[in-house]
XYZ file of C-alpha atoms in Angstrom:
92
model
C 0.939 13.053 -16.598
C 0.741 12.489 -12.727
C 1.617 8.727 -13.299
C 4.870 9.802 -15.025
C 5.515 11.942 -12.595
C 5.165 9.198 -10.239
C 7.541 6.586 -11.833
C 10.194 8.836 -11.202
C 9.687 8.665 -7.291
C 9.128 5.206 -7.399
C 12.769 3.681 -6.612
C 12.847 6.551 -3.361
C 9.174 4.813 -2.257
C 11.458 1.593 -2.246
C 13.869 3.053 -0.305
C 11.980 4.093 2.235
C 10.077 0.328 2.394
C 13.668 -0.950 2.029
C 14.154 0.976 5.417
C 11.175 0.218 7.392
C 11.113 -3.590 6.237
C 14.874 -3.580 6.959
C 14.576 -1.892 10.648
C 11.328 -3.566 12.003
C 12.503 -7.130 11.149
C 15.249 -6.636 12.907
C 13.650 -5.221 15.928
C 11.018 -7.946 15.638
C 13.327 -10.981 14.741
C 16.179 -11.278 17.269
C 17.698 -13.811 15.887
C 17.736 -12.782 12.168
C 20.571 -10.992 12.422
C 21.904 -7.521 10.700
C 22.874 -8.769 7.174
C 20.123 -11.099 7.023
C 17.536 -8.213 7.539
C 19.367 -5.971 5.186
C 18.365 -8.895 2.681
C 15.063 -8.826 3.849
C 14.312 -5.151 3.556
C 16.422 -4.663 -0.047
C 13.905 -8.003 -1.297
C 11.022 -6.549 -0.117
C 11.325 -2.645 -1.821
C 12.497 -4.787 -5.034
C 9.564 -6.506 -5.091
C 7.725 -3.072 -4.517
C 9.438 -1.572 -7.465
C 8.876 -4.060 -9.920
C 4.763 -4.273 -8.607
C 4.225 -0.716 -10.294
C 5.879 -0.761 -12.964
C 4.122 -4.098 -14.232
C 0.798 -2.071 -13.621
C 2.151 1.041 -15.255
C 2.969 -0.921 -18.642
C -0.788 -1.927 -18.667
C -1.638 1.647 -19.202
C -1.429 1.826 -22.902
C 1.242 4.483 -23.452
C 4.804 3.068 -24.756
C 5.762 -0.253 -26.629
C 8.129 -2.656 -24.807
C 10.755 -0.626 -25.532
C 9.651 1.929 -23.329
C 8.664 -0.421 -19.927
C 12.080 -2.292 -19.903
C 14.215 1.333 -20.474
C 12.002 2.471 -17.331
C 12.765 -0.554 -15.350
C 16.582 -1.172 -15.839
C 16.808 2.531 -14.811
C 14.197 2.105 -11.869
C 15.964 -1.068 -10.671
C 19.640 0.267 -10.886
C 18.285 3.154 -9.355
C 17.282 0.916 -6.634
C 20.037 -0.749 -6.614
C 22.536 2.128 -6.155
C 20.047 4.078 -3.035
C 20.017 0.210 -1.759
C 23.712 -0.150 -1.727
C 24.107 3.238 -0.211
C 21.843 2.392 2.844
C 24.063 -0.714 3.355
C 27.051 1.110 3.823
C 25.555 3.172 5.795
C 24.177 1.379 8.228
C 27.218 -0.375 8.482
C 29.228 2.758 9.376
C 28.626 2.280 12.927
């Protein structure tokens, strides 16, 4: 039950990676550049989201079915809170 409950906050965790990844390389790498450290951060909380879920579908609960319905929806979740950072970073 808690690992269920724990899928669902698992495209926010990448957020929040997205962030830190996206805001220290740029403070670290001069050079890099804004967009290129967006790309950075939004890479590395994608590859965060899809580490768990490959570990969740080895505990024996669902069929296939079940672990690519959970992550199309955890990766366009993703997607969207990722494309809403963007834009708002960019605001300024």
């Amino acid at each position: 039950m808690a690992l269920r409950i724990l899928e669902i906050f698992i495209p926010f965790i990448g957020l929040g990676i997205n962030i830190i990844f996206q805001a220290a390389s740029f403070k670290a790498i001069k050079r890099l550049g804004l967009l290129k450290s967006v790309f950075l951060g939004f890479s590395a909380g994608l590859i965060f989201i899809t580490a768990p879920e490959f570990y969740f579908y080895n505990i024996p609960r669902g069929g296939i079915g079940d672990f690519i319905g959970l992550l199309c929806v955890n990766l366009l979740t993703y997607a969207a809170l990722g494309y809403t950072y963007f834009h708002y970073i960019n605001l300024g």
